[in-house]
Amino acid sequence: MGDHTTRTAAVASTGIRVLSVIFLRWVALPPLLSAIYALFAIYVPTFISSYRTEPQYALVDEVDITVKEDVLNKDEVNDGTTDEAVVVEEVDVEETAAVVPKQASLISTLLKGTPSPNSLVSTALTFLVNIACVAMVTDMVYSPRWSHPSHDLSFARVGYVSDTEAKLLIREPDQSKMPITVQVHIKDAKPPFDNPLWQTAGGVKTTSNETDFTAVVTIPLSHSKQRVYEWTTSNNHSGEFTAAPKPGAMPELFDGKFTFLSTSCIVPRLPYNPMDHPLAFPGIKHLAKILPNLGAQFMLFLGDFIYIEVPKRFGESVENYRQKYRQVYASPDWPAVGQNLSWIHVLDDHEISNDWDSKSAGVYETAVDPWHHYQTEANPPEAKRAGSQGLLPRKGATYFSFAQGPASFFMLDTRSYRSKNAEPFDSPDKSMLGETQLEDFLEWLRRPEPKGIKWKVVASSVPFTKNWRVNTKDTWGGFLAERRQVLEAMWDANNLGVGVVILSGDRHEFGATAFPPPKDGKWPESATVHEFSASPLNQFYSPIGTYKQTDDEDVELKYINAGNSKFGVITIEKLSEGDQSSLKYTVFIDGVERWDTIVLSPLTLQQPAKAGGSFWDRFRGS
């Protein structure tokens, strides 16, 4: 009985420690949490029982064997009668049984997690190791909820910024601070054309629980030139933002480079560090260190801003979802990246529930309530309605489009309208976008852009490539018929003199993929579409590669799976000669630049192609 109890305690101890390391340092999966607590419930009674029943002494059986040899014919050998001695052996066996104290091995006790009856110190230490594992898991899971519900959170962040206006999202539950006024002025004003004085740009009269005490102030920007503005609110928040260049125009600032960022997926305190704040985001700290040197216009966040079920789902009420958003914005790491940088958002599954494919059924309306208040209200305009010549917005749409500088953007909603993932991958009726969004998106792809716009940038929360071999059904790889329809429209955009780039996230890995048109088709090689998928900003990653090229349709350019923090920096420049534009993509992993490449926009139809070199000669990576 005692040996069985000790073995059970050892197995439970090993399970607690291994699963705790996985949960805290790699991936905080909810099933692991239940397993850790279940193992601890087994471990405690078996550990105590083993300590009480394990004998302090051991029965040691000592055997002393003595062998004696004797020559029986000594006289005959001595007098020479015989040369052969007859030897006999006498074996004397003496057995002694003794009761001695068991030897205590500190290392063995600590490694096994089982008690040592003769060493209270080592027994206590090994027990405390497992208590510490469970305590750290509990701290990671419950401290944000218990200690930081963030009901009284007051903050302001920069949303969408164009060349004519900027949106400022404000949360203020304290009604004694009302009304809130917002003031702005031009930073480093250059007289006589710039007004350096602070001016009132708007305000908030009141907030209520209906919107979780949030409101958006739209700040008009009347200056004809691109400027950096500082803003301040009467409830003690401040920051700055950069006005966007006009559509088709290159920036007047940052050496004429148009730069923005993309990433997705954040959960707090992963990898776990007991010294970190419960709402800490190590990946945001990496971003904050690099951000001042980038001259970025905005962050294009591609979904999974919250994980409602990670590390544990506490319920499905509106408050459960709202609290998750508040906790991100309440993080001590947020102001460094949110008060001076515009953030715009697309929706993905973990804002609702993992691998969501139920459209507006179930918990959807509850889940998107805070997403609308915290993200949509400060986002770019709704996408334009098909058939309106790009003039009328699609009212109530959860997908967005805008243009600034050298690029036009379409931010897809890949969750609210999709068919069931389980449907056949090649079904012609299976849709990722739904009929209306697909119609609006295809018209945007076919629509000519203003002079100077050289890129159409598509923001998709899930990867467009089918090269990711794990859970492919949740990506565009599970919607092959619609993917082909979209891809052909992207190749057609080459005739407009613009390049198409897809930015995606979701996979917690980095992958760069090219989609060349068929060699025997109607499209030139320069119509090749490129996808850059980078995530997470702060989440787990797969130590085993899950991306693999299997055909010539999706061509691997670069794949990196390792890294808890990944984000892309996209910089567009106008080439000094001709009418082409370059788009440089750089991926940062755990705060370090790891790979970059440059893609060139297609030559316009009026401009003859330069002799020599294929399209791939104009595409380079390092």
Coordinates of C-alpha atoms in Angstrom, one line a residue:
M1 CA 0.0 0.0 0.0
G2 CA 2.8 2.4 1.0
D3 CA 4.7 1.8 -2.3
H4 CA 1.6 2.4 -4.4
T5 CA 0.8 5.6 -2.5
T6 CA 4.4 6.9 -3.0
R7 CA 4.3 6.0 -6.7
T8 CA 1.0 7.9 -7.1
A9 CA 2.4 10.9 -5.4
A10 CA 5.5 10.8 -7.6
V11 CA 3.4 10.6 -10.8
A12 CA 1.1 13.4 -9.7
S13 CA 4.1 15.6 -8.7
T14 CA 5.7 15.1 -12.1
G15 CA 2.4 15.9 -13.9
I16 CA 2.0 19.1 -11.9
R17 CA 5.5 20.3 -12.6
V18 CA 5.5 19.5 -16.3
L19 CA 2.0 20.9 -17.0
S20 CA 2.7 24.0 -15.0
V21 CA 5.8 24.8 -17.0
I22 CA 3.9 24.3 -20.2
F23 CA 1.0 26.4 -19.0
L24 CA 3.1 29.2 -17.6
R25 CA 5.9 29.4 -20.1
W26 CA 4.4 28.2 -23.3
V27 CA 0.7 27.9 -23.8
A28 CA -2.0 28.6 -21.2
L29 CA -4.6 26.1 -22.5
P30 CA -7.7 25.9 -20.3
P31 CA -7.7 22.0 -20.2
L32 CA -4.2 22.2 -18.7
L33 CA -5.6 24.3 -15.8
S34 CA -8.1 21.6 -14.9
A35 CA -5.5 18.9 -15.2
I36 CA -3.1 20.8 -12.8
Y37 CA -5.7 21.3 -10.2
A38 CA -6.9 17.6 -10.5
L39 CA -3.3 16.3 -10.1
F40 CA -2.8 18.6 -7.1
A41 CA -6.0 17.2 -5.5
I42 CA -4.5 13.7 -5.9
Y43 CA -1.0 14.7 -4.9
V44 CA -1.8 16.3 -1.5
P45 CA -3.5 13.3 0.2
T46 CA -1.1 10.7 -1.3
F47 CA 1.9 12.8 -0.3
I48 CA 0.6 13.1 3.3
S49 CA -0.3 9.4 3.4
S50 CA 3.1 8.5 2.1
Y51 CA 4.8 10.6 4.7
R52 CA 2.8 9.0 7.5
T53 CA 3.1 5.4 6.4
E54 CA 6.6 5.4 4.9
P55 CA 8.9 3.7 7.5
Q56 CA 11.8 5.7 8.9
Y57 CA 13.9 2.7 9.1
A58 CA 15.0 0.0 6.7
L59 CA 15.8 -3.6 7.4
V60 CA 19.3 -4.2 6.2
D61 CA 20.4 -7.9 5.7
E62 CA 24.2 -8.2 5.9
V63 CA 25.8 -11.5 4.8
D64 CA 29.4 -12.2 5.7
I65 CA 31.0 -15.1 3.7
T66 CA 34.3 -16.6 4.7
V67 CA 36.1 -19.2 2.5
K68 CA 38.8 -21.4 4.1
E69 CA 41.0 -23.8 2.1
D70 CA 42.6 -27.0 3.5
V71 CA 44.9 -29.7 1.9
L72 CA 43.8 -33.1 3.0
N73 CA 47.0 -35.0 1.9
K74 CA 49.6 -32.7 3.3
D75 CA 51.8 -35.6 4.6
E76 CA 51.9 -37.4 1.2
V77 CA 52.7 -34.1 -0.6
N78 CA 55.4 -33.3 1.9
D79 CA 57.2 -36.7 1.7
G80 CA 56.9 -36.7 -2.1
T81 CA 54.6 -39.7 -2.3
T82 CA 52.3 -37.7 -4.6
D83 CA 52.5 -34.5 -6.6
E84 CA 48.8 -33.8 -6.6
A85 CA 47.3 -32.0 -3.6
V86 CA 43.8 -32.6 -2.6
V87 CA 42.3 -29.2 -1.6
V88 CA 39.0 -28.7 0.0
E89 CA 37.1 -25.4 0.7
E90 CA 35.2 -24.6 3.8
V91 CA 32.6 -21.9 3.4
D92 CA 31.4 -20.0 6.5
V93 CA 28.3 -17.9 6.0
E94 CA 27.3 -15.5 8.7
E95 CA 24.0 -13.5 8.2
T96 CA 23.2 -10.4 10.3
A97 CA 19.8 -8.5 10.1
A98 CA 19.9 -4.9 11.2
V99 CA 17.4 -2.0 11.4
V100 CA 19.0 1.3 10.3
P101 CA 17.6 4.8 9.6
K102 CA 16.8 5.3 5.9
Q103 CA 19.2 7.6 4.1
A104 CA 17.7 10.9 3.0
S105 CA 18.7 12.2 -0.4
L106 CA 17.8 15.9 -0.9
I107 CA 18.1 15.7 -4.7
S108 CA 16.1 12.6 -5.0
T109 CA 13.3 13.9 -2.8
L110 CA 13.2 17.2 -4.7
L111 CA 13.1 15.6 -8.1
K112 CA 10.5 12.9 -7.3
G113 CA 8.2 15.2 -5.2
T114 CA 7.8 12.4 -2.7
P115 CA 8.4 12.7 1.1
S116 CA 11.5 11.7 2.9
P117 CA 10.4 10.4 6.4
N118 CA 13.8 11.1 7.9
S119 CA 14.2 14.7 6.5
L120 CA 11.5 17.2 7.3
V121 CA 13.4 19.9 5.5
S122 CA 13.6 18.0 2.1
T123 CA 10.0 16.9 2.5
A124 CA 8.8 20.4 3.1
L125 CA 10.9 21.8 0.2
T126 CA 9.6 19.3 -2.4
F127 CA 6.0 19.9 -1.2
L128 CA 6.5 23.7 -1.5
V129 CA 7.8 23.3 -5.0
N130 CA 4.5 21.9 -6.1
I131 CA 2.5 24.4 -4.0
A132 CA 4.5 27.1 -5.8
C133 CA 3.6 25.7 -9.2
V134 CA -0.1 25.7 -8.4
A135 CA 0.2 29.1 -6.8
M136 CA 1.8 30.6 -9.9
V137 CA -0.8 29.0 -12.2
T138 CA -3.5 30.4 -9.9
D139 CA -1.8 33.8 -9.9
M140 CA -1.7 33.9 -13.7
V141 CA -5.3 32.9 -14.1
Y142 CA -7.1 34.7 -11.3
S143 CA -5.1 37.7 -10.3
P144 CA -6.3 39.9 -13.2
R145 CA -9.9 39.0 -12.4
W146 CA -9.6 39.4 -8.6
S147 CA -7.2 42.3 -8.4
H148 CA -7.7 44.2 -11.7
P149 CA -11.3 44.1 -12.9
S150 CA -10.6 47.7 -14.0
H151 CA -14.1 49.0 -13.4
D152 CA -12.7 52.5 -12.7
L153 CA -10.4 52.5 -15.7
S154 CA -9.9 55.9 -17.2
F155 CA -7.9 56.1 -20.4
A156 CA -7.8 57.7 -23.9
R157 CA -6.3 56.2 -27.1
V158 CA -5.8 57.3 -30.7
G159 CA -8.0 55.6 -33.2
Y160 CA -8.2 56.2 -37.0
V161 CA -6.4 59.2 -38.2
S162 CA -6.8 60.6 -41.8
D163 CA -5.6 63.8 -43.4
T164 CA -8.8 65.6 -42.3
E165 CA -9.7 64.1 -38.9
A166 CA -8.6 62.0 -36.0
K167 CA -10.6 59.9 -33.6
L168 CA -9.9 59.7 -29.9
L169 CA -11.5 57.0 -27.8
I170 CA -12.1 58.0 -24.2
R171 CA -13.3 55.9 -21.3
E172 CA -14.3 57.8 -18.1
P173 CA -16.6 56.2 -15.6
D174 CA -16.2 59.1 -13.1
Q175 CA -19.1 61.4 -13.8
S176 CA -17.6 64.2 -11.7
K177 CA -15.0 64.6 -14.5
M178 CA -17.7 65.6 -16.9
P179 CA -17.8 67.3 -19.3
I180 CA -14.5 66.3 -20.7
T181 CA -12.9 68.7 -23.2
V182 CA -10.2 67.7 -25.7
Q183 CA -7.6 70.2 -26.8
V184 CA -5.0 69.9 -29.6
H185 CA -2.2 71.9 -31.1
I186 CA 0.5 71.4 -33.7
K187 CA 3.7 70.1 -32.2
D188 CA 6.8 72.0 -33.1
A189 CA 4.7 74.6 -34.9
K190 CA 6.5 76.6 -37.6
P191 CA 5.3 80.2 -37.7
P192 CA 3.8 82.0 -39.5
F193 CA 1.8 79.2 -41.1
D194 CA 1.4 77.0 -38.1
N195 CA -0.7 78.0 -35.1
P196 CA 1.1 76.9 -31.9
L197 CA -1.9 77.7 -29.6
W198 CA -4.0 75.0 -28.0
Q199 CA -7.5 74.8 -29.4
T200 CA -10.6 73.0 -28.1
A201 CA -11.4 70.2 -30.6
G202 CA -14.4 68.6 -29.0
G203 CA -15.5 66.9 -25.9
V204 CA -17.7 64.4 -24.1
K205 CA -20.7 65.5 -22.1
T206 CA -21.4 62.3 -20.3
T207 CA -20.8 58.5 -20.4
S208 CA -22.9 55.6 -19.3
N209 CA -22.8 51.9 -18.7
E210 CA -24.5 51.4 -22.1
T211 CA -21.2 51.8 -23.8
D212 CA -19.1 50.8 -20.8
F213 CA -18.4 54.5 -20.2
T214 CA -16.7 55.0 -23.6
A215 CA -17.1 57.8 -26.1
V216 CA -15.3 58.9 -29.3
V217 CA -14.3 62.4 -30.0
T218 CA -13.6 63.3 -33.7
I219 CA -11.0 66.0 -34.0
P220 CA -11.0 68.0 -37.2
L221 CA -7.7 68.6 -38.9
S222 CA -7.8 71.8 -41.0
H223 CA -4.1 72.2 -41.8
S224 CA -3.3 71.6 -45.5
K225 CA 0.0 70.1 -44.7
Q226 CA 0.9 66.9 -42.8
R227 CA 1.7 67.7 -39.2
V228 CA 2.2 66.1 -35.8
Y229 CA -0.4 67.1 -33.2
E230 CA -0.3 66.9 -29.5
W231 CA -3.6 66.3 -27.6
T232 CA -4.7 66.5 -24.0
T233 CA -8.0 65.9 -22.2
S234 CA -9.4 67.6 -19.1
N235 CA -9.4 64.3 -17.3
N236 CA -5.6 64.1 -17.5
H237 CA -4.7 62.1 -20.5
S238 CA -2.4 63.2 -23.3
G239 CA -0.5 62.0 -26.3
E240 CA 0.2 62.8 -29.9
F241 CA -0.6 61.6 -33.4
T242 CA 0.5 62.2 -37.0
A243 CA -2.0 63.4 -39.6
A244 CA -2.1 61.0 -42.6
P245 CA -0.8 62.0 -46.0
K246 CA -3.6 62.7 -48.5
P247 CA -4.6 59.8 -50.7
G248 CA -2.1 59.5 -53.5
A249 CA 0.5 61.8 -51.9
M250 CA 3.7 60.6 -50.2
P251 CA 4.3 61.8 -46.6
E252 CA 5.9 65.2 -46.0
L253 CA 7.4 63.8 -42.8
F254 CA 9.7 60.8 -42.1
D255 CA 11.8 61.3 -45.2
G256 CA 8.9 60.7 -47.4
K257 CA 8.3 57.1 -46.2
F258 CA 4.9 55.8 -45.4
T259 CA 5.2 53.3 -42.6
F260 CA 2.6 51.3 -40.7
L261 CA 2.6 48.1 -38.5
S262 CA 0.6 44.9 -38.4
T263 CA 0.2 42.0 -36.0
S264 CA -2.4 40.2 -33.9
C265 CA -3.1 38.0 -30.9
I266 CA -2.3 39.2 -27.3
V267 CA -2.7 37.7 -23.9
P268 CA -1.2 39.1 -20.7
R269 CA 1.8 37.7 -18.8
L270 CA 3.0 35.1 -21.2
P271 CA 5.6 33.8 -20.7
Y272 CA 4.8 34.0 -17.0
N273 CA 7.1 35.9 -14.7
P274 CA 6.0 36.2 -11.1
M275 CA 7.6 39.6 -10.8
D276 CA 5.5 41.0 -13.7
H277 CA 2.3 43.0 -13.2
P278 CA -0.8 40.8 -13.7
L279 CA -1.7 42.8 -16.8
A280 CA 1.8 42.9 -18.3
F281 CA 2.4 42.3 -22.0
P282 CA 6.1 41.5 -22.7
G283 CA 5.5 41.7 -26.4
I284 CA 4.1 45.3 -26.1
K285 CA 7.3 46.2 -24.3
H286 CA 9.3 45.0 -27.3
L287 CA 7.1 47.1 -29.6
A288 CA 7.5 50.2 -27.3
K289 CA 11.3 50.0 -27.5
I290 CA 11.3 50.0 -31.3
L291 CA 8.3 52.3 -32.0
P292 CA 10.0 55.7 -31.6
N293 CA 12.4 55.0 -34.4
L294 CA 9.8 53.8 -37.0
G295 CA 7.8 56.9 -37.8
A296 CA 4.7 54.6 -38.0
Q297 CA 1.4 56.0 -39.1
F298 CA -0.8 53.4 -37.4
M299 CA -1.0 49.8 -36.1
L300 CA -3.2 47.5 -38.2
F301 CA -4.3 45.0 -35.5
L302 CA -5.6 41.8 -37.1
G303 CA -7.8 40.4 -34.4
D304 CA -7.6 38.4 -31.2
F305 CA -7.2 41.6 -29.1
I306 CA -8.7 39.6 -26.3
Y307 CA -8.9 35.8 -25.6
I308 CA -12.2 35.3 -23.9
E309 CA -11.4 31.6 -23.1
V310 CA -7.7 32.0 -22.2
P311 CA -6.5 31.1 -19.7
K312 CA -10.0 30.5 -18.5
R313 CA -13.5 31.5 -19.6
F314 CA -15.3 33.0 -16.6
G315 CA -18.7 33.4 -18.3
E316 CA -20.5 34.6 -21.3
S317 CA -22.0 37.8 -20.1
V318 CA -21.4 41.2 -21.6
E319 CA -19.4 42.1 -18.5
N320 CA -17.1 39.1 -19.0
Y321 CA -16.2 40.4 -22.5
R322 CA -16.0 44.0 -21.5
Q323 CA -13.6 43.2 -18.6
K324 CA -11.2 41.6 -21.0
Y325 CA -11.0 44.8 -23.1
R326 CA -10.6 47.0 -20.0
Q327 CA -7.7 44.8 -18.8
V328 CA -5.7 45.3 -22.0
Y329 CA -6.2 49.0 -21.9
A330 CA -5.4 49.0 -18.1
S331 CA -2.1 47.3 -18.7
P332 CA 0.9 49.5 -17.5
D333 CA 2.5 48.6 -20.9
W334 CA -0.3 50.0 -23.0
P335 CA 0.3 53.8 -22.8
A336 CA 3.7 53.6 -24.4
V337 CA 2.1 52.2 -27.6
G338 CA -1.5 53.5 -27.5
Q339 CA -1.4 57.1 -26.6
N340 CA 1.0 58.2 -29.5
L341 CA 0.0 55.7 -32.2
S342 CA -3.2 55.1 -34.1
W343 CA -4.6 51.6 -33.6
I344 CA -7.3 50.2 -36.0
H345 CA -8.8 46.8 -35.7
V346 CA -10.4 43.8 -37.4
L347 CA -12.4 41.1 -35.7
D348 CA -11.3 37.5 -35.2
D349 CA -12.5 34.4 -33.3
H350 CA -11.1 34.9 -29.8
E351 CA -13.1 38.1 -29.4
I352 CA -16.1 35.8 -29.7
S353 CA -15.1 32.1 -29.2
N354 CA -12.4 29.8 -30.6
D355 CA -12.8 29.1 -34.4
W356 CA -16.1 31.0 -34.5
D357 CA -18.2 30.1 -37.6
S358 CA -21.8 30.6 -36.3
K359 CA -22.3 34.1 -37.8
S360 CA -24.6 36.2 -35.5
A361 CA -26.0 33.2 -33.5
G362 CA -25.3 32.3 -29.9
V363 CA -23.0 34.5 -28.0
Y364 CA -22.1 36.7 -31.0
E365 CA -24.1 39.8 -30.1
T366 CA -22.9 39.7 -26.5
A367 CA -19.3 39.4 -27.7
V368 CA -19.3 42.2 -30.2
D369 CA -20.9 44.7 -27.8
P370 CA -17.5 45.8 -26.3
W371 CA -15.8 45.3 -29.6
H372 CA -18.0 47.9 -31.2
H373 CA -17.5 50.3 -28.2
Y374 CA -13.8 49.9 -27.9
Q375 CA -12.7 49.2 -31.5
T376 CA -15.3 49.9 -34.2
E377 CA -16.3 53.3 -33.0
A378 CA -12.7 54.5 -33.4
N379 CA -12.0 52.6 -36.7
P380 CA -11.8 53.8 -40.3
P381 CA -15.1 54.4 -42.2
E382 CA -17.3 51.5 -43.2
A383 CA -16.4 50.0 -46.6
K384 CA -18.1 51.5 -49.7
R385 CA -21.2 49.8 -51.0
A386 CA -20.9 48.0 -54.3
G387 CA -22.6 49.8 -57.1
S388 CA -22.1 53.3 -55.6
Q389 CA -19.0 54.2 -57.5
G390 CA -17.1 54.2 -54.2
L391 CA -19.1 57.0 -52.8
L392 CA -21.6 55.5 -50.3
P393 CA -20.7 53.5 -47.2
R394 CA -22.2 50.1 -46.4
K395 CA -24.1 51.1 -43.3
G396 CA -23.7 48.8 -40.4
A397 CA -20.8 46.9 -42.0
T398 CA -18.2 45.4 -39.7
Y399 CA -15.5 45.7 -42.4
F400 CA -13.8 48.9 -43.4
S401 CA -11.9 50.7 -46.1
F402 CA -9.8 53.8 -46.5
A403 CA -7.0 55.3 -48.5
Q404 CA -4.1 57.4 -47.4
G405 CA -0.7 58.1 -48.9
P406 CA 0.4 55.5 -51.5
A407 CA -2.0 52.8 -50.4
S408 CA -5.7 51.8 -50.3
F409 CA -6.8 49.5 -47.5
F410 CA -9.7 47.0 -47.1
M411 CA -10.2 45.5 -43.6
L412 CA -12.1 42.2 -43.9
D413 CA -14.4 40.7 -41.4
T414 CA -13.7 36.9 -41.7
R415 CA -15.9 35.8 -38.8
S416 CA -19.4 37.4 -38.9
Y417 CA -20.5 36.1 -42.2
R418 CA -18.6 32.8 -42.8
S419 CA -20.0 29.4 -43.6
K420 CA -19.4 26.5 -41.3
N421 CA -15.7 25.4 -41.3
A422 CA -16.7 21.7 -41.6
E423 CA -18.2 22.2 -45.0
P424 CA -16.1 20.7 -47.9
F425 CA -13.0 22.9 -48.6
D426 CA -13.8 23.1 -52.3
S427 CA -17.6 23.7 -52.0
P428 CA -18.6 26.5 -54.5
D429 CA -21.3 27.6 -52.0
K430 CA -18.9 28.0 -49.0
S431 CA -18.1 31.6 -48.1
M432 CA -15.6 33.3 -45.8
L433 CA -17.0 36.7 -46.4
G434 CA -20.7 36.3 -47.1
E435 CA -22.4 37.5 -50.3
T436 CA -22.6 41.3 -49.5
Q437 CA -19.0 41.7 -48.1
L438 CA -17.6 39.7 -51.0
E439 CA -19.4 41.9 -53.5
D440 CA -18.1 45.1 -51.8
F441 CA -14.6 43.6 -51.6
L442 CA -14.4 42.6 -55.2
E443 CA -15.6 46.0 -56.4
W444 CA -12.9 47.6 -54.2
L445 CA -10.3 45.4 -55.9
R446 CA -11.5 46.3 -59.3
R447 CA -11.9 50.0 -58.6
P448 CA -9.3 52.4 -60.0
E449 CA -7.4 54.3 -57.4
P450 CA -6.5 58.0 -57.3
K451 CA -3.2 58.9 -59.0
G452 CA -0.3 58.1 -56.7
I453 CA -1.8 55.1 -55.0
K454 CA 0.3 52.1 -55.9
W455 CA -0.8 49.5 -53.5
K456 CA -4.0 47.7 -52.4
V457 CA -3.5 46.3 -48.9
V458 CA -5.9 43.6 -47.7
A459 CA -6.2 43.0 -43.9
S460 CA -7.4 39.5 -43.2
S461 CA -7.5 38.1 -39.6
V462 CA -6.8 34.6 -40.9
P463 CA -4.1 33.6 -43.5
F464 CA -4.9 33.6 -47.2
T465 CA -2.4 30.8 -47.9
K466 CA -3.3 27.1 -47.6
N467 CA 0.3 26.3 -46.6
W468 CA -0.6 26.1 -42.9
R469 CA -1.3 22.5 -42.3
V470 CA -2.8 22.7 -38.8
N471 CA -6.5 23.6 -38.7
T472 CA -6.5 24.6 -42.3
K473 CA -10.3 24.6 -42.4
D474 CA -10.3 27.9 -40.3
T475 CA -8.1 29.7 -42.9
W476 CA -8.8 30.7 -46.5
G477 CA -7.4 27.2 -47.3
G478 CA -10.7 25.8 -46.2
F479 CA -12.6 28.1 -48.6
L480 CA -10.9 27.3 -51.9
A481 CA -13.6 28.3 -54.4
E482 CA -14.1 31.8 -52.9
R483 CA -10.3 32.1 -52.4
R484 CA -9.8 31.5 -56.1
Q485 CA -12.4 34.1 -57.0
V486 CA -10.7 36.7 -54.8
L487 CA -7.2 35.8 -56.1
E488 CA -8.2 36.3 -59.7
A489 CA -9.6 39.7 -58.8
M490 CA -6.3 40.5 -57.1
W491 CA -4.4 39.5 -60.2
D492 CA -6.7 41.7 -62.3
A493 CA -5.7 44.6 -60.2
N494 CA -2.3 44.5 -61.9
N495 CA -4.1 46.2 -64.9
L496 CA -4.8 49.2 -62.7
G497 CA -1.0 49.6 -62.0
V498 CA -1.3 48.6 -58.3
G499 CA 0.3 45.8 -56.4
V500 CA -1.8 43.7 -54.0
V501 CA -0.5 42.7 -50.5
I502 CA -2.3 40.7 -47.9
L503 CA -1.6 41.1 -44.2
S504 CA -2.8 38.5 -41.9
G505 CA -2.2 37.0 -38.4
D506 CA -3.8 34.3 -36.3
R507 CA -1.2 31.5 -36.7
H508 CA 1.2 32.6 -33.9
E509 CA 4.0 32.2 -36.5
F510 CA 5.5 34.2 -39.4
G511 CA 5.0 33.2 -43.0
A512 CA 5.7 35.1 -46.2
T513 CA 3.9 33.6 -49.3
A514 CA 3.7 34.6 -53.0
F515 CA 0.7 33.7 -55.2
P516 CA 2.0 33.9 -58.8
P517 CA -0.6 33.7 -61.6
P518 CA -0.8 30.6 -63.7
K519 CA 2.1 30.5 -66.2
D520 CA -0.3 29.8 -69.1
G521 CA -2.9 32.3 -67.9
K522 CA -3.8 35.9 -69.0
W523 CA -2.0 37.6 -66.2
P524 CA 1.7 38.7 -66.3
E525 CA 4.2 37.6 -63.7
S526 CA 4.1 41.0 -62.2
A527 CA 0.5 40.4 -61.0
T528 CA 1.9 38.1 -58.3
V529 CA 0.2 38.7 -54.9
H530 CA 2.1 38.6 -51.7
E531 CA 1.0 37.7 -48.2
F532 CA 2.8 38.5 -44.9
S533 CA 1.4 36.8 -41.9
A534 CA 2.8 37.8 -38.5
S535 CA 1.6 37.0 -35.1
P536 CA 1.4 36.9 -32.1
L537 CA 2.2 40.2 -30.5
N538 CA 2.2 38.3 -27.2
Q539 CA 1.1 34.7 -27.1
F540 CA 2.5 31.1 -27.5
Y541 CA 4.1 29.8 -30.6
S542 CA 4.4 26.3 -32.0
P543 CA 7.9 24.7 -31.5
I544 CA 7.0 22.3 -34.3
G545 CA 6.7 23.9 -37.8
T546 CA 3.1 23.8 -39.2
Y547 CA 3.7 25.6 -42.5
K548 CA 4.6 23.7 -45.6
Q549 CA 4.5 24.4 -49.3
T550 CA 2.9 21.5 -51.3
D551 CA 2.3 23.0 -54.8
D552 CA 3.2 25.9 -57.0
E553 CA 0.1 28.0 -56.2
D554 CA 1.3 29.1 -52.8
V555 CA 5.1 29.7 -52.9
E556 CA 7.0 29.9 -49.6
L557 CA 9.3 32.9 -49.3
K558 CA 10.1 32.7 -45.6
Y559 CA 8.8 30.9 -42.6
I560 CA 9.7 31.4 -38.9
N561 CA 7.7 29.6 -36.2
A562 CA 9.7 30.5 -33.0
G563 CA 9.0 33.6 -31.0
N564 CA 6.4 34.8 -28.5
S565 CA 6.3 38.3 -30.0
K566 CA 6.1 39.1 -33.8
F567 CA 5.0 42.1 -35.7
G568 CA 5.6 43.5 -39.2
V569 CA 6.8 46.9 -40.2
I570 CA 5.6 47.9 -43.7
T571 CA 7.4 50.9 -45.4
I572 CA 6.3 52.2 -48.8
E573 CA 8.6 54.6 -50.8
K574 CA 8.4 56.1 -54.2
L575 CA 11.3 55.1 -56.4
S576 CA 13.5 58.0 -57.6
E577 CA 13.1 57.0 -61.2
G578 CA 9.8 56.2 -63.0
D579 CA 6.4 55.7 -61.5
Q580 CA 7.0 52.6 -59.4
S581 CA 6.8 52.2 -55.7
S582 CA 8.6 49.9 -53.3
L583 CA 7.1 48.1 -50.4
K584 CA 9.5 46.8 -47.7
Y585 CA 8.3 44.3 -45.2
T586 CA 10.4 43.7 -42.0
V587 CA 9.5 41.2 -39.3
F588 CA 10.5 41.8 -35.7
I589 CA 10.6 38.7 -33.5
D590 CA 11.0 39.2 -29.7
G591 CA 12.2 42.7 -30.3
V592 CA 14.8 41.8 -32.9
E593 CA 14.7 42.4 -36.7
R594 CA 14.8 38.9 -38.3
W595 CA 13.9 39.2 -41.9
D596 CA 13.0 41.7 -44.6
T597 CA 12.1 41.8 -48.3
I598 CA 11.1 44.4 -50.9
V599 CA 8.4 44.1 -53.4
L600 CA 7.9 46.5 -56.4
S601 CA 4.5 47.8 -57.6
P602 CA 3.6 46.9 -61.2
L603 CA 4.7 49.1 -64.1
T604 CA 1.8 51.2 -65.4
L605 CA 0.6 50.3 -68.8
Q606 CA 1.8 53.6 -70.2
Q607 CA 5.4 52.9 -69.0
P608 CA 7.5 50.4 -71.0
A609 CA 9.2 47.7 -69.0
K610 CA 12.9 47.9 -68.6
A611 CA 14.9 45.2 -70.4
G612 CA 16.5 42.4 -68.5
G613 CA 15.5 40.6 -65.3
S614 CA 12.3 38.7 -64.4
F615 CA 9.8 39.6 -61.8
W616 CA 11.7 37.5 -59.3
D617 CA 14.9 39.4 -60.0
R618 CA 13.0 42.5 -58.7
F619 CA 12.0 40.7 -55.6
R620 CA 14.7 40.3 -53.0
G621 CA 14.9 39.1 -49.5
S622 CA 17.5 39.0 -46.8

